[in-house]
């Protein structure tokens, strides 16, 4: 019987994972430096492959948000290389012994950090994921099977080839990084049921992909990445801070999961704050979908020469991940109403409060259930690189086994180790 591409590559990855778990830090770091150097030296070939994907995406009518996620350019490649070097500079988590203690019977008991094994990663659009995940998996001693979307197939192939060349040159076990080249979706279903070969599935993409993986996987799945992110401007906010944070969270890169979707503003500062935000957002062309109170304030405040994109919000504009220069706005009576709104519409990704009131800030930190909660800072910081992790495999919005940006330690598990001197259980 002829085996599928997935079956063959999963078996190779499983064999590689056994040896990769004991590969030295020096070899792993040499591999990562080779990847970073390849990103700098092979830019022409990578960008040519990416242009093929972009041209096909435009012809297929991909949205601007999708094309932005797909795009590679020299600046983004330089950023990818820097992230890989950041991962190389981090301590190797594999083999770390922690929580060691001596029991009354003399046994020494503790935990030792070990790789998960083989990760299966299913992702859409963003070719940088190919490199980010490969780097993190290699440093944490995990083999990885990558299955990118067909819209980025040329880019993913070029980047995966670069990674595999760096692995071969440094002496990493063959098969540690595998790219599924077939676009047959049946292979994704096979991947989700590859018990005994793949230890964990990480989907990177839209809600439909996450739902499909959750409903069809027979092995553990890390879900996340769907971000309906709120920023609440409290009555005690520094409004200059609030405007800068709201602008950055919405405009700096609107097509990503940690961008602001809904601005909540306390009624006592709404008349002053909202026109300030509108003027700043207008410079970037942000469309504002406003609840009745916010709409009234902005309509009264707008000058004849000001071109603010404002319109009434519909109910489904709240709880919406826009991934574009669109935001919903709601005026709330107090912190309790803001917390209730976030509880109802949030996706447990990233939430922020702007306030100079310590008690309000602490309530927000304590009561908001999200992977990342911010005080006086932009939600755009929810990112493995920004959190000092070098990069991230995913941003988990679930509670087991990891939450938030997943870096090296989140790609490990542990085993109990017990050191004795002849003890037997009575």
Tab-separated table of C-alpha atoms in Angstrom:
chain	number	residue	atom	x	y	z
A	1	UNK	CA	0.000	0.000	0.000
A	2	UNK	CA	1.377	3.419	-0.958
A	3	UNK	CA	1.640	5.717	2.052
A	4	UNK	CA	0.534	9.323	1.913
A	5	UNK	CA	2.992	12.195	2.018
A	6	UNK	CA	1.851	12.920	5.567
A	7	UNK	CA	2.409	9.347	6.769
A	8	UNK	CA	5.918	9.158	5.334
A	9	UNK	CA	7.002	12.546	6.658
A	10	UNK	CA	5.415	11.977	10.078
A	11	UNK	CA	7.389	8.762	10.488
A	12	UNK	CA	10.610	10.579	9.578
A	13	UNK	CA	9.745	13.373	12.019
A	14	UNK	CA	9.065	10.877	14.804
A	15	UNK	CA	12.452	9.244	14.264
A	16	UNK	CA	14.166	12.624	14.161
A	17	UNK	CA	12.451	13.789	17.356
A	18	UNK	CA	13.994	10.963	19.342
A	19	UNK	CA	17.505	12.127	18.440
A	20	UNK	CA	16.705	15.829	18.411
A	21	UNK	CA	15.736	15.648	22.092
A	22	UNK	CA	19.416	15.043	22.889
A	23	UNK	CA	20.994	17.315	20.276
A	24	UNK	CA	23.388	19.797	21.853
A	25	UNK	CA	22.566	23.447	22.316
A	26	UNK	CA	25.619	24.325	20.218
A	27	UNK	CA	24.295	22.399	17.216
A	28	UNK	CA	20.831	23.895	17.580
A	29	UNK	CA	22.200	27.428	17.833
A	30	UNK	CA	24.455	26.850	14.824
A	31	UNK	CA	21.356	25.801	12.880
A	32	UNK	CA	19.500	28.946	13.881
A	33	UNK	CA	22.397	31.157	12.844
A	34	UNK	CA	22.404	29.360	9.499
A	35	UNK	CA	18.691	30.109	9.081
A	36	UNK	CA	19.177	33.783	9.940
A	37	UNK	CA	22.097	34.095	7.551
A	38	UNK	CA	20.100	32.384	4.804
A	39	UNK	CA	17.270	34.890	5.237
A	40	UNK	CA	19.771	37.676	4.639
A	41	UNK	CA	21.680	36.064	1.786
A	42	UNK	CA	18.814	34.462	-0.146
A	43	UNK	CA	16.453	37.448	-0.199
A	44	UNK	CA	16.221	37.525	-3.985
A	45	UNK	CA	14.991	33.949	-4.309
A	46	UNK	CA	12.639	34.261	-1.335
A	47	UNK	CA	11.056	37.501	-2.568
A	48	UNK	CA	10.690	36.094	-6.089
A	49	UNK	CA	8.805	33.109	-4.666
A	50	UNK	CA	6.689	35.429	-2.557
A	51	UNK	CA	5.799	37.549	-5.599
A	52	UNK	CA	4.409	34.439	-7.294
A	53	UNK	CA	2.095	33.948	-4.304
A	54	UNK	CA	1.108	37.613	-4.192
A	55	UNK	CA	0.279	37.638	-7.910
A	56	UNK	CA	-1.849	34.516	-7.535
A	57	UNK	CA	-3.521	36.007	-4.472
A	58	UNK	CA	-4.446	39.210	-6.291
A	59	UNK	CA	-5.820	37.202	-9.203
A	60	UNK	CA	-7.878	35.121	-6.787
A	61	UNK	CA	-9.319	38.241	-5.172
A	62	UNK	CA	-7.695	37.897	-1.745
A	63	UNK	CA	-8.534	40.755	0.606
A	64	UNK	CA	-5.994	43.444	1.430
A	65	UNK	CA	-5.719	41.987	4.925
A	66	UNK	CA	-4.847	38.564	3.514
A	67	UNK	CA	-2.359	40.039	1.047
A	68	UNK	CA	-0.690	41.971	3.860
A	69	UNK	CA	-0.296	38.766	5.856
A	70	UNK	CA	1.164	37.077	2.796
A	71	UNK	CA	3.621	39.834	1.942
A	72	UNK	CA	7.368	39.458	2.460
A	73	UNK	CA	9.790	42.316	1.884
A	74	UNK	CA	13.391	43.097	2.913
A	75	UNK	CA	12.256	44.703	6.167
A	76	UNK	CA	10.147	41.714	7.154
A	77	UNK	CA	12.904	39.262	6.220
A	78	UNK	CA	15.356	41.266	8.330
A	79	UNK	CA	12.875	41.108	11.204
A	80	UNK	CA	12.544	37.349	10.777
A	81	UNK	CA	16.338	36.941	10.857
A	82	UNK	CA	16.526	39.058	14.013
A	83	UNK	CA	13.822	36.938	15.659
A	84	UNK	CA	15.701	33.737	14.819
A	85	UNK	CA	18.867	35.145	16.381
A	86	UNK	CA	16.837	36.167	19.431
A	87	UNK	CA	15.690	32.569	19.817
A	88	UNK	CA	19.287	31.361	19.506
A	89	UNK	CA	20.326	33.757	22.272
A	90	UNK	CA	17.742	32.398	24.708
A	91	UNK	CA	18.627	29.695	27.244
A	92	UNK	CA	17.960	26.155	26.036
A	93	UNK	CA	15.041	24.874	28.138
A	94	UNK	CA	15.681	21.195	27.439
A	95	UNK	CA	17.191	19.377	30.394
A	96	UNK	CA	16.411	22.075	32.951
A	97	UNK	CA	15.869	20.515	36.385
A	98	UNK	CA	13.455	22.393	38.642
A	99	UNK	CA	11.404	22.020	41.832
A	100	UNK	CA	13.941	19.556	43.209
A	101	UNK	CA	13.446	18.667	46.870
A	102	UNK	CA	14.468	15.983	49.362
A	103	UNK	CA	11.706	13.974	51.020
A	104	UNK	CA	11.753	12.690	54.580
A	105	UNK	CA	12.805	9.233	53.316
A	106	UNK	CA	15.854	10.682	51.574
A	107	UNK	CA	14.492	10.496	48.014
A	108	UNK	CA	15.336	13.491	45.856
A	109	UNK	CA	12.295	14.313	43.708
A	110	UNK	CA	11.963	16.938	41.008
A	111	UNK	CA	11.121	17.680	37.386
A	112	UNK	CA	13.213	17.736	34.233
A	113	UNK	CA	12.140	19.683	31.158
A	114	UNK	CA	11.769	17.642	27.963
A	115	UNK	CA	10.532	18.350	24.411
A	116	UNK	CA	6.909	17.628	23.512
A	117	UNK	CA	8.038	15.485	20.561
A	118	UNK	CA	6.496	16.153	17.138
A	119	UNK	CA	4.373	19.217	16.449
A	120	UNK	CA	1.958	19.419	13.541
A	121	UNK	CA	1.330	23.021	12.527
A	122	UNK	CA	-1.464	23.986	10.136
A	123	UNK	CA	-1.352	27.626	9.101
A	124	UNK	CA	-2.715	30.108	6.601
A	125	UNK	CA	-1.273	33.053	4.700
A	126	UNK	CA	1.738	34.094	6.752
A	127	UNK	CA	4.937	32.563	5.371
A	128	UNK	CA	6.958	33.950	8.306
A	129	UNK	CA	5.304	31.218	10.401
A	130	UNK	CA	7.434	28.675	8.520
A	131	UNK	CA	10.595	30.192	9.960
A	132	UNK	CA	9.310	31.251	13.385
A	133	UNK	CA	7.953	27.825	14.219
A	134	UNK	CA	10.934	25.966	12.806
A	135	UNK	CA	13.311	28.049	14.924
A	136	UNK	CA	11.350	27.567	18.136
A	137	UNK	CA	10.851	23.853	17.552
A	138	UNK	CA	14.516	23.254	16.775
A	139	UNK	CA	15.728	25.161	19.849
A	140	UNK	CA	13.232	23.346	22.098
A	141	UNK	CA	14.184	19.931	20.692
A	142	UNK	CA	10.935	19.261	18.842
A	143	UNK	CA	10.493	17.960	15.309
A	144	UNK	CA	7.825	19.763	13.284
A	145	UNK	CA	5.553	19.018	10.344
A	146	UNK	CA	4.458	22.199	8.590
A	147	UNK	CA	1.337	22.445	6.466
A	148	UNK	CA	0.910	25.961	5.122
A	149	UNK	CA	-1.941	27.330	3.043
A	150	UNK	CA	-1.934	27.024	-0.721
A	151	UNK	CA	-1.894	30.815	-1.045
A	152	UNK	CA	1.703	30.850	0.323
A	153	UNK	CA	3.005	27.609	-1.163
A	154	UNK	CA	5.910	29.129	-3.136
A	155	UNK	CA	7.041	31.257	-0.196
A	156	UNK	CA	6.739	28.378	2.266
A	157	UNK	CA	8.709	26.059	0.006
A	158	UNK	CA	11.543	28.579	-0.375
A	159	UNK	CA	11.693	29.195	3.368
A	160	UNK	CA	11.424	25.515	4.313
A	161	UNK	CA	14.217	24.648	1.893
A	162	UNK	CA	16.375	27.294	3.555
A	163	UNK	CA	15.624	25.848	7.016
A	164	UNK	CA	16.334	22.274	5.924
A	165	UNK	CA	19.653	23.305	4.347
A	166	UNK	CA	20.674	24.962	7.612
A	167	UNK	CA	19.677	21.813	9.533
A	168	UNK	CA	21.746	19.597	7.236
A	169	UNK	CA	24.785	21.894	7.439
A	170	UNK	CA	24.730	21.964	11.242
A	171	UNK	CA	24.135	18.245	11.761
A	172	UNK	CA	20.533	18.277	12.972
A	173	UNK	CA	18.837	14.854	12.597
A	174	UNK	CA	17.328	14.429	9.141
A	175	UNK	CA	13.578	14.882	9.104
A	176	UNK	CA	13.441	17.332	12.021
A	177	UNK	CA	11.624	19.882	9.825
A	178	UNK	CA	9.126	18.640	7.242
A	179	UNK	CA	6.886	20.629	4.904
A	180	UNK	CA	3.735	19.043	3.490
A	181	UNK	CA	3.647	20.201	-0.121
A	182	UNK	CA	0.343	18.703	-1.220
A	183	UNK	CA	-2.601	21.104	-1.100
A	184	UNK	CA	-5.051	18.224	-0.616
A	185	UNK	CA	-7.106	19.136	2.442
A	186	UNK	CA	-7.567	15.450	3.220
A	187	UNK	CA	-3.984	15.473	4.494
A	188	UNK	CA	-4.976	17.985	7.170
A	189	UNK	CA	-7.616	15.559	8.413
A	190	UNK	CA	-5.015	12.794	8.387
A	191	UNK	CA	-2.653	15.033	10.305
A	192	UNK	CA	-5.257	15.640	12.993
A	193	UNK	CA	-5.630	11.904	13.551
A	194	UNK	CA	-1.956	10.899	13.426
A	195	UNK	CA	-1.915	9.446	16.924
A	196	UNK	CA	1.431	7.986	17.843
A	197	UNK	CA	3.262	10.098	15.266
A	198	UNK	CA	2.260	13.680	16.066
A	199	UNK	CA	2.045	14.799	19.701
A	200	UNK	CA	0.391	18.205	19.388
A	201	UNK	CA	-1.457	20.211	16.717
A	202	UNK	CA	-1.128	23.986	16.459
A	203	UNK	CA	-3.514	25.728	14.020
A	204	UNK	CA	-2.615	29.255	12.900
A	205	UNK	CA	-5.406	30.931	10.995
A	206	UNK	CA	-9.026	31.978	11.103
A	207	UNK	CA	-11.918	30.777	13.205
A	208	UNK	CA	-12.970	28.159	10.644
A	209	UNK	CA	-9.559	26.483	10.742
A	210	UNK	CA	-9.511	26.398	14.538
A	211	UNK	CA	-13.034	24.986	14.641
A	212	UNK	CA	-12.162	22.321	12.070
A	213	UNK	CA	-9.107	21.230	14.056
A	214	UNK	CA	-10.971	21.115	17.368
A	215	UNK	CA	-13.832	19.097	15.909
A	216	UNK	CA	-11.687	16.597	14.002
A	217	UNK	CA	-8.469	16.111	15.982
A	218	UNK	CA	-7.853	12.997	18.068
A	219	UNK	CA	-4.641	14.468	19.487
A	220	UNK	CA	-4.201	17.622	21.618
A	221	UNK	CA	-4.838	20.948	19.849
A	222	UNK	CA	-3.629	24.386	20.947
A	223	UNK	CA	-6.272	26.931	19.972
A	224	UNK	CA	-5.974	30.684	19.849
A	225	UNK	CA	-5.135	33.569	17.589
A	226	UNK	CA	-8.732	34.794	17.222
A	227	UNK	CA	-8.524	38.209	18.811
A	228	UNK	CA	-11.447	40.501	19.533
A	229	UNK	CA	-9.408	43.024	21.505
A	230	UNK	CA	-10.766	45.889	23.599
A	231	UNK	CA	-9.211	49.032	25.025
A	232	UNK	CA	-11.150	50.682	27.855
A	233	UNK	CA	-10.520	54.376	28.585
A	234	UNK	CA	-11.382	54.880	32.246
A	235	UNK	CA	-12.688	58.072	33.826
A	236	UNK	CA	-9.248	58.578	35.402
A	237	UNK	CA	-7.324	58.060	32.164
A	238	UNK	CA	-4.549	60.305	30.901
A	239	UNK	CA	-6.222	61.163	27.609
A	240	UNK	CA	-2.990	61.815	25.741
A	241	UNK	CA	-1.907	58.282	26.660
A	242	UNK	CA	-5.320	56.970	25.664
A	243	UNK	CA	-5.154	58.540	22.189
A	244	UNK	CA	-1.631	57.266	21.543
A	245	UNK	CA	-2.504	53.761	22.747
A	246	UNK	CA	-5.738	53.624	20.749
A	247	UNK	CA	-3.931	54.811	17.615
A	248	UNK	CA	-1.112	52.303	17.946
A	249	UNK	CA	-3.406	49.406	18.816
A	250	UNK	CA	-5.639	50.066	15.799
A	251	UNK	CA	-3.314	51.468	13.132
A	252	UNK	CA	0.223	50.118	13.619
A	253	UNK	CA	-0.754	46.831	11.944
A	254	UNK	CA	-4.525	46.401	11.706
A	255	UNK	CA	-4.498	42.978	10.019
A	256	UNK	CA	-3.231	41.006	13.030
A	257	UNK	CA	-4.972	39.306	15.932
A	258	UNK	CA	-3.751	41.667	18.676
A	259	UNK	CA	-5.001	44.849	16.990
A	260	UNK	CA	-7.749	46.844	18.692
A	261	UNK	CA	-11.294	46.066	17.584
A	262	UNK	CA	-13.463	47.890	20.131
A	263	UNK	CA	-12.825	51.107	22.041
A	264	UNK	CA	-14.798	51.469	25.282
A	265	UNK	CA	-14.869	54.960	26.835
A	266	UNK	CA	-16.201	56.039	30.226
A	267	UNK	CA	-19.109	58.487	29.883
A	268	UNK	CA	-17.392	61.122	32.065
A	269	UNK	CA	-14.516	61.544	29.581
A	270	UNK	CA	-16.232	60.509	26.349
A	271	UNK	CA	-17.038	64.059	25.171
A	272	UNK	CA	-13.371	65.022	25.465
A	273	UNK	CA	-11.721	61.722	24.530
A	274	UNK	CA	-13.683	60.608	21.486
A	275	UNK	CA	-13.019	63.683	19.291
A	276	UNK	CA	-9.308	63.405	20.152
A	277	UNK	CA	-9.280	59.760	19.084
A	278	UNK	CA	-11.346	60.493	15.965
A	279	UNK	CA	-8.943	63.231	14.803
A	280	UNK	CA	-5.961	60.910	15.247
A	281	UNK	CA	-7.653	57.901	13.647
A	282	UNK	CA	-8.841	60.038	10.736
A	283	UNK	CA	-5.217	60.567	9.675
A	284	UNK	CA	-5.081	56.818	8.957
A	285	UNK	CA	-8.589	56.507	7.519
A	286	UNK	CA	-10.085	54.462	10.357
A	287	UNK	CA	-13.814	53.816	10.036
A	288	UNK	CA	-15.623	54.222	13.387
A	289	UNK	CA	-18.801	52.261	14.047
A	290	UNK	CA	-20.394	53.989	16.995
A	291	UNK	CA	-23.065	53.196	19.543
A	292	UNK	CA	-25.727	55.956	19.896
A	293	UNK	CA	-23.918	57.945	22.582
A	294	UNK	CA	-20.562	57.841	20.806
A	295	UNK	CA	-22.217	58.736	17.491
A	296	UNK	CA	-23.944	61.772	19.005
A	297	UNK	CA	-20.699	63.049	20.517
A	298	UNK	CA	-18.734	62.649	17.295
A	299	UNK	CA	-21.429	64.166	15.087
A	300	UNK	CA	-21.564	67.268	17.299
A	301	UNK	CA	-17.784	67.533	17.505
A	302	UNK	CA	-16.908	67.051	13.855
A	303	UNK	CA	-15.947	70.210	12.025
A	304	UNK	CA	-17.078	70.883	8.477
A	305	UNK	CA	-13.531	70.412	7.215
A	306	UNK	CA	-12.936	67.155	9.088
A	307	UNK	CA	-13.401	63.885	7.227
A	308	UNK	CA	-14.220	61.407	9.955
A	309	UNK	CA	-15.541	58.046	8.840
A	310	UNK	CA	-18.342	57.527	11.351
A	311	UNK	CA	-21.528	55.522	11.126
A	312	UNK	CA	-23.942	53.806	13.518
A	313	UNK	CA	-22.787	50.473	14.871
A	314	UNK	CA	-24.835	47.343	14.344
A	315	UNK	CA	-25.040	44.718	17.056
A	316	UNK	CA	-22.621	42.442	15.175
A	317	UNK	CA	-19.990	45.205	15.097
A	318	UNK	CA	-19.305	44.299	18.723
A	319	UNK	CA	-17.528	40.976	19.086
A	320	UNK	CA	-16.142	41.400	15.567
A	321	UNK	CA	-12.470	40.847	14.679
A	322	UNK	CA	-12.126	43.421	11.900
A	323	UNK	CA	-8.517	42.816	10.733
A	324	UNK	CA	-8.734	46.172	8.954
A	325	UNK	CA	-8.934	49.906	9.639
A	326	UNK	CA	-12.356	49.571	11.257
A	327	UNK	CA	-13.209	49.844	14.945
A	328	UNK	CA	-16.387	49.820	16.990
A	329	UNK	CA	-16.880	52.372	19.780
A	330	UNK	CA	-19.103	52.215	22.836
A	331	UNK	CA	-19.623	54.663	25.702
A	332	UNK	CA	-20.008	52.886	29.050
A	333	UNK	CA	-21.262	54.161	32.376
A	334	UNK	CA	-18.544	52.645	34.546
A	335	UNK	CA	-15.835	50.007	34.874
A	336	UNK	CA	-18.420	47.334	35.662
A	337	UNK	CA	-20.141	47.879	32.318
A	338	UNK	CA	-16.778	47.732	30.529
A	339	UNK	CA	-15.931	44.453	32.261
A	340	UNK	CA	-19.351	43.022	31.388
A	341	UNK	CA	-18.918	44.022	27.733
A	342	UNK	CA	-15.484	42.400	27.522
A	343	UNK	CA	-16.818	39.256	29.220
A	344	UNK	CA	-19.623	39.051	26.648
A	345	UNK	CA	-17.721	39.886	23.469
A	346	UNK	CA	-14.047	39.148	24.146
A	347	UNK	CA	-12.195	36.069	22.918
A	348	UNK	CA	-9.759	35.851	25.865
A	349	UNK	CA	-6.910	37.197	23.747
A	350	UNK	CA	-5.713	40.713	24.711
A	351	UNK	CA	-7.507	43.446	26.670
A	352	UNK	CA	-6.310	46.853	27.908
A	353	UNK	CA	-7.304	49.595	30.329
A	354	UNK	CA	-6.029	53.176	30.269
A	355	UNK	CA	-6.250	54.693	33.738
A	356	UNK	CA	-4.288	56.476	36.448
A	357	UNK	CA	-6.515	54.902	39.123
A	358	UNK	CA	-4.548	52.076	40.756
A	359	UNK	CA	-7.665	50.343	42.102
A	360	UNK	CA	-9.361	50.375	38.693
A	361	UNK	CA	-6.204	49.020	37.092
A	362	UNK	CA	-5.938	46.188	39.630
A	363	UNK	CA	-9.623	45.299	39.229
A	364	UNK	CA	-9.149	45.119	35.481
A	365	UNK	CA	-6.062	42.902	35.826
A	366	UNK	CA	-7.822	40.636	38.311
A	367	UNK	CA	-11.240	40.339	36.682
A	368	UNK	CA	-10.554	40.248	32.937
A	369	UNK	CA	-10.103	36.652	31.770
A	370	UNK	CA	-7.690	36.881	28.855
A	371	UNK	CA	-4.318	35.540	27.806
A	372	UNK	CA	-2.797	39.023	28.119
A	373	UNK	CA	-4.147	41.965	30.115
A	374	UNK	CA	-2.570	45.429	29.844
A	375	UNK	CA	-2.564	48.605	31.903
A	376	UNK	CA	-1.655	51.767	29.985
A	377	UNK	CA	-0.143	49.928	27.021
A	378	UNK	CA	-1.161	48.833	23.539
A	379	UNK	CA	-2.516	45.339	22.931
A	380	UNK	CA	-0.093	45.150	19.983
A	381	UNK	CA	2.531	44.002	22.491
A	382	UNK	CA	0.952	40.530	22.729
A	383	UNK	CA	3.698	38.888	20.745
A	384	UNK	CA	6.433	36.387	21.504
A	385	UNK	CA	9.170	38.690	20.270
A	386	UNK	CA	7.857	41.652	22.261
A	387	UNK	CA	7.560	39.508	25.405
A	388	UNK	CA	11.186	38.422	25.111
A	389	UNK	CA	10.439	34.925	23.782
A	390	UNK	CA	12.265	35.489	20.491
A	391	UNK	CA	9.206	34.431	18.478
A	392	UNK	CA	6.053	32.420	19.030
A	393	UNK	CA	4.482	29.251	17.748
A	394	UNK	CA	1.014	30.610	18.494
A	395	UNK	CA	-0.915	32.816	20.885
A	396	UNK	CA	-2.968	30.407	22.921
A	397	UNK	CA	-6.316	31.632	24.223
A	398	UNK	CA	-7.035	28.396	26.055
A	399	UNK	CA	-5.913	27.486	29.563
A	400	UNK	CA	-4.191	24.118	29.073
A	401	UNK	CA	-1.287	23.618	28.759
A	402	UNK	CA	-0.129	27.099	27.744
A	403	UNK	CA	-1.672	30.545	27.521
A	404	UNK	CA	-0.666	33.605	25.543
A	405	UNK	CA	2.416	33.721	23.292
A	406	UNK	CA	4.008	30.274	23.183
A	407	UNK	CA	7.795	30.319	23.210
A	408	UNK	CA	10.456	27.767	24.072
A	409	UNK	CA	9.254	26.689	27.500
A	410	UNK	CA	5.687	26.369	26.251
A	411	UNK	CA	6.975	23.837	23.707
A	412	UNK	CA	8.281	21.577	26.443
A	413	UNK	CA	6.762	19.281	28.991
A	414	UNK	CA	8.510	17.598	31.912
A	415	UNK	CA	9.138	14.267	33.494
A	416	UNK	CA	9.502	13.522	37.180
A	417	UNK	CA	12.975	12.415	38.186
A	418	UNK	CA	13.631	10.552	41.417
A	419	UNK	CA	17.112	9.962	42.872
A	420	UNK	CA	17.406	7.334	45.570
A	421	UNK	CA	19.907	5.287	47.542
A	422	UNK	CA	18.181	1.953	47.840
A	423	UNK	CA	14.840	3.141	49.233
A	424	UNK	CA	11.871	0.783	48.985
A	425	UNK	CA	8.277	1.637	49.749
A	426	UNK	CA	7.088	0.261	53.090
